[in-house]
Short mmCIF file of C-alpha atoms in Angstrom, two decimals:
data_model
loop_
_atom_site.label_atom_id
_atom_site.label_comp_id
_atom_site.label_asym_id
_atom_site.label_seq_id
_atom_site.Cartn_x
_atom_site.Cartn_y
_atom_site.Cartn_z
CA MET A 119 -0.02 -0.06 0.00
CA SER A 120 1.47 3.04 -1.13
CA LEU A 121 2.00 6.24 0.92
CA HIS A 122 -1.30 8.34 -0.14
CA GLU A 123 -3.48 5.57 -0.18
CA ASP A 124 -2.48 5.22 3.49
CA ASP A 125 -3.21 8.58 3.94
CA ILE A 126 -6.59 8.16 2.27
CA THR A 127 -7.40 5.06 4.58
CA ALA A 128 -6.13 6.67 7.53
CA ARG A 129 -9.11 9.73 6.89
CA LEU A 130 -11.59 7.96 5.81
CA THR A 131 -11.85 5.67 8.86
CA ARG A 132 -11.76 8.21 11.36
CA PHE A 133 -14.24 9.33 8.78
CA LEU A 134 -16.61 6.22 9.33
CA ALA A 135 -15.63 6.38 12.99
CA ARG A 136 -18.25 8.95 13.35
CA LYS A 137 -20.62 5.91 11.31
CA SER A 138 -22.79 3.48 12.62
CA MET A 139 -21.17 -0.25 10.79
CA PRO A 140 -24.26 -1.52 8.47
CA ARG A 141 -25.06 -4.41 10.04
CA ARG A 142 -24.23 -6.73 7.40
CA PHE A 143 -20.41 -6.05 7.95
CA GLU A 144 -20.80 -6.57 11.49
CA ASN A 145 -18.67 -9.81 13.04
CA ASN A 146 -16.96 -9.95 9.51
CA PRO A 147 -13.70 -8.42 9.00
CA MET A 148 -13.02 -9.90 6.05
CA ALA A 149 -16.39 -7.73 4.44
CA GLN A 150 -15.62 -4.37 6.35
CA ALA A 151 -11.46 -4.86 5.20
CA ASP A 152 -13.13 -5.41 1.77
CA GLU A 153 -15.56 -2.27 1.63
CA LEU A 154 -12.92 -0.12 3.45
CA ARG A 155 -10.91 -1.07 0.18
CA ALA A 156 -13.02 -0.08 -2.13
CA LEU A 157 -14.01 3.05 -0.60
CA THR A 158 -10.73 4.13 -0.60
CA GLU A 159 -10.04 3.07 -4.06
CA ALA A 160 -13.65 4.98 -5.31
CA ILE A 161 -11.65 8.75 -3.70
CA GLN A 162 -7.91 7.41 -5.02
CA ARG A 163 -9.45 8.21 -8.30
CA SER A 164 -10.49 11.32 -7.95
CA ALA A 165 -8.04 12.69 -4.77
CA PRO A 166 -5.22 14.95 -5.40
CA ARG A 167 -2.22 12.80 -4.58
CA SER A 168 0.46 15.97 -2.86
CA THR A 169 0.06 15.23 0.95
CA GLU A 170 -0.42 19.07 1.66
CA ALA A 171 -3.54 19.13 -1.29
CA LEU A 172 -5.26 16.21 -0.04
CA ALA A 173 -5.52 17.52 3.14
CA ASP A 174 -7.68 20.76 2.00
CA TRP A 175 -9.06 18.86 -0.80
CA TRP A 176 -10.14 16.13 2.64
CA ALA A 177 -11.75 18.81 3.83
CA LEU A 178 -13.96 19.92 1.18
CA PHE A 179 -14.93 16.20 -0.19
CA GLU A 180 -16.05 15.22 3.42
CA ILE A 181 -18.44 18.37 3.43
CA LYS A 182 -20.42 17.01 0.47
CA LEU A 183 -20.05 13.11 1.63
CA ASP A 184 -22.16 14.41 4.84
CA GLU A 185 -24.05 16.23 2.71
CA THR A 186 -25.26 12.84 1.30
CA ALA A 187 -24.29 10.43 3.50
CA SER A 188 -26.71 8.93 6.23
CA SER A 189 -25.64 8.07 9.67
CA LEU A 190 -24.44 4.97 8.13
CA TRP A 191 -21.35 4.35 6.40
CA PRO A 192 -21.48 6.02 2.50
CA VAL A 193 -22.10 3.48 -0.33
CA VAL A 194 -19.09 2.81 -2.63
CA LYS A 195 -21.29 5.40 -5.61
CA GLU A 196 -21.64 7.70 -2.33
CA VAL A 197 -18.09 8.25 -1.94
CA SER A 198 -17.33 8.52 -5.49
CA ASP A 199 -20.02 11.40 -6.09
CA ALA A 200 -18.73 12.89 -4.03
CA ALA A 201 -14.96 12.74 -4.38
CA LYS A 202 -15.70 14.06 -8.26
CA SER A 203 -18.12 16.71 -7.09
CA VAL A 204 -15.01 18.48 -5.60
CA ARG A 205 -12.37 17.32 -8.07
CA GLY A 206 -9.94 20.84 -8.56
CA VAL A 207 -12.77 22.96 -6.64
CA ALA A 208 -11.08 25.51 -4.39
CA HIS A 209 -14.06 26.18 -2.75
CA ILE A 210 -18.10 25.24 -2.11
CA ASP A 211 -21.29 27.25 -2.30
CA LEU A 212 -23.20 25.93 0.58
CA SER A 213 -26.41 28.45 0.45
CA GLY A 214 -26.00 31.07 -2.76
CA LYS A 215 -24.24 32.90 -0.38
CA PRO A 216 -20.90 33.75 -1.67
CA SER A 217 -18.32 31.29 -1.59
CA LEU A 218 -16.19 30.37 1.86
CA ASP A 219 -13.08 29.38 2.67
CA PRO A 220 -12.64 25.66 3.90
CA ALA A 221 -11.85 27.43 6.79
CA GLU A 222 -14.98 29.68 7.45
CA ILE A 223 -17.10 26.26 7.04
CA GLN A 224 -16.13 24.71 9.31
CA ALA A 225 -16.00 27.11 11.45
CA LYS A 226 -19.65 28.03 11.80
CA ARG A 227 -20.80 23.78 11.54
CA LEU A 228 -18.49 24.04 14.26
CA VAL A 229 -19.86 26.71 15.71
CA GLU A 230 -23.47 25.59 15.22
CA GLY A 231 -23.15 21.75 16.06
CA ASN A 232 -23.78 20.16 12.56
CA GLY A 233 -22.13 18.62 10.43
CA PHE A 234 -18.35 19.57 10.98
CA ALA A 235 -15.73 16.91 9.83
CA GLU A 236 -13.16 15.49 12.19
CA THR A 237 -10.56 17.97 9.84
CA ALA A 238 -12.37 20.97 12.03
CA LEU A 239 -11.30 19.16 15.13
CA TYR A 240 -7.60 18.28 14.80
CA GLY A 241 -5.24 18.74 11.75
CA VAL A 242 -3.89 21.70 9.25
CA LEU A 243 -7.47 23.05 9.24
CA ALA A 244 -7.81 23.46 12.78
CA CYS A 245 -5.10 24.96 13.01
CA GLU A 246 -6.30 27.70 11.04
CA ILE A 247 -9.12 27.81 12.02
CA ILE A 248 -7.53 28.28 15.68
CA ALA A 249 -5.28 30.70 14.38
CA ARG A 250 -7.49 32.56 12.70
CA ARG A 251 -9.98 32.99 15.79
CA LEU A 252 -12.94 31.49 13.93
CA ILE A 253 -13.82 29.98 16.56
CA ASP A 254 -13.69 30.29 20.78
CA ARG A 255 -11.77 28.18 23.00
CA ASP A 256 -14.79 26.92 25.24
CA THR A 257 -16.77 25.95 21.53
CA MET A 258 -13.92 23.68 20.19
CA ILE A 259 -13.70 22.30 23.67
CA GLN A 260 -16.55 20.81 23.62
CA ARG A 261 -17.23 20.05 20.16
CA ARG A 262 -14.00 17.86 20.85
CA SER A 263 -15.66 16.56 23.80
CA GLN A 264 -18.77 15.80 21.95
CA ALA A 265 -16.59 13.46 19.30
CA PHE A 266 -15.46 11.37 21.94
CA PHE A 267 -18.00 11.17 23.86
CA ALA A 268 -19.94 9.09 20.55
CA ARG A 269 -16.88 7.38 19.39
CA LYS A 270 -17.50 6.22 23.88
CA ASP A 271 -21.13 5.19 22.82
CA LEU A 272 -19.85 3.19 19.88
CA TYR A 273 -16.80 1.38 20.46
CA GLY A 274 -16.51 2.21 24.03
CA GLU A 275 -14.15 3.84 25.99
CA GLU A 276 -11.15 2.03 25.55
CA ALA A 277 -11.82 2.82 21.39
CA ALA A 278 -12.61 6.15 22.76
CA LEU A 279 -9.12 7.19 24.48
CA ARG A 280 -7.32 5.27 21.59
CA TRP A 281 -8.59 7.41 19.11
CA GLU A 282 -8.28 10.62 21.28
CA ALA A 283 -4.81 10.40 21.40
CA ASP A 284 -4.18 9.63 17.60
CA ALA A 285 -6.06 12.70 16.66
CA LYS A 286 -4.06 14.92 18.56
CA ALA A 287 -0.99 13.05 17.85
CA THR A 288 -1.87 14.47 14.54
CA HIS A 289 -2.83 17.79 15.80
CA GLU A 290 0.47 18.43 17.46
CA ALA A 291 2.79 16.89 13.78
CA ALA A 292 -0.80 19.57 11.90
CA LYS A 293 1.00 22.28 14.43
CA VAL A 294 3.98 22.11 12.55
CA VAL A 295 2.65 21.64 9.05
CA TRP A 296 0.71 24.91 9.78
CA SER A 297 3.21 26.99 10.86
CA GLU A 298 5.64 26.26 7.88
CA ARG A 299 3.66 26.36 5.76
CA GLU A 300 1.83 30.07 6.77
CA ASN A 301 6.34 30.50 7.47
CA ARG A 302 5.45 31.77 10.82
CA GLN A 303 7.05 30.55 14.45
CA PRO A 304 5.27 27.75 15.67
CA ARG A 305 2.42 29.15 18.08
CA ASN A 306 0.23 28.34 20.71
CA ILE A 307 -2.78 26.90 19.03
CA GLN A 308 -3.50 23.96 21.23
CA ILE A 309 -6.71 23.59 22.61
CA PRO A 310 -7.00 21.03 25.61
CA ASP A 311 -9.20 18.51 25.45
CA ILE A 312 -10.63 18.39 29.16
CA SER A 313 -13.88 18.73 29.85
CA HIS A 314 -14.96 14.69 29.34
CA ARG A 315 -12.40 14.36 32.31
CA PRO A 316 -14.20 14.04 35.79
CA GLU A 317 -11.74 15.94 37.36
CA ALA A 318 -12.18 19.17 34.67
CA ALA A 319 -15.22 20.26 37.13
CA ALA A 320 -12.58 20.83 40.14
#
C-alpha cells in the first residue's frame, strides 16, 4: 500500500468512526476490510496526490459527503460522487451566498454543532480555524468532547481514548505543518481536551 493510499485510508477510517457500521459488516472483518478498500479506491480516483493538497481537498470532500450520506457508512457511489464533485474545486457554495473558504465553512458548522468534518477538530484545518480565531476556545473544547463521547457510546471508552490519542498526535504534527506553511514561528494553538475528564470540574 502506498503512502497516498495509507493517508486516504486513515482519513476515511476516522470519518467512518462517527458513522454506524451497517449490520451486514458486523462480525465480518473480511467484509469490513473489503468495503474499506473499495471506498478508498473510489476516493483515490479523484483525490490529489500531494499530501498538502489532499489535506485541503479532504476538508471539502468530507463536507460534500456529509451532505449526502446518512448516519451509516456511505456506499461506494456516494463516496465516488462526492469525490468527483470537489475534484479541482477550491471552494464550495453551501447557500447561494458568496463562497466561503473551507476554514470558514467548518468553523460555522462547529458553532452550529452539526455536519462538521473531523479535520476541523484536529489537524491542519483545525490549526487554521484556531489561528484565525474563527471559533472560541469553549466551543472547540465542547465539539471535541462531543466527538469523544460519540465514539465512547458506539465503540466503548478504550476505543475512544485510542482515537483521541491519535487525533492529538495528528494535531501536534499539523501544528508544525501549519507553521511552516504560513512561514511563521510556531504559536500556541493547542486547545486542551479536558471537558470529558472527571477532574475538569475541580
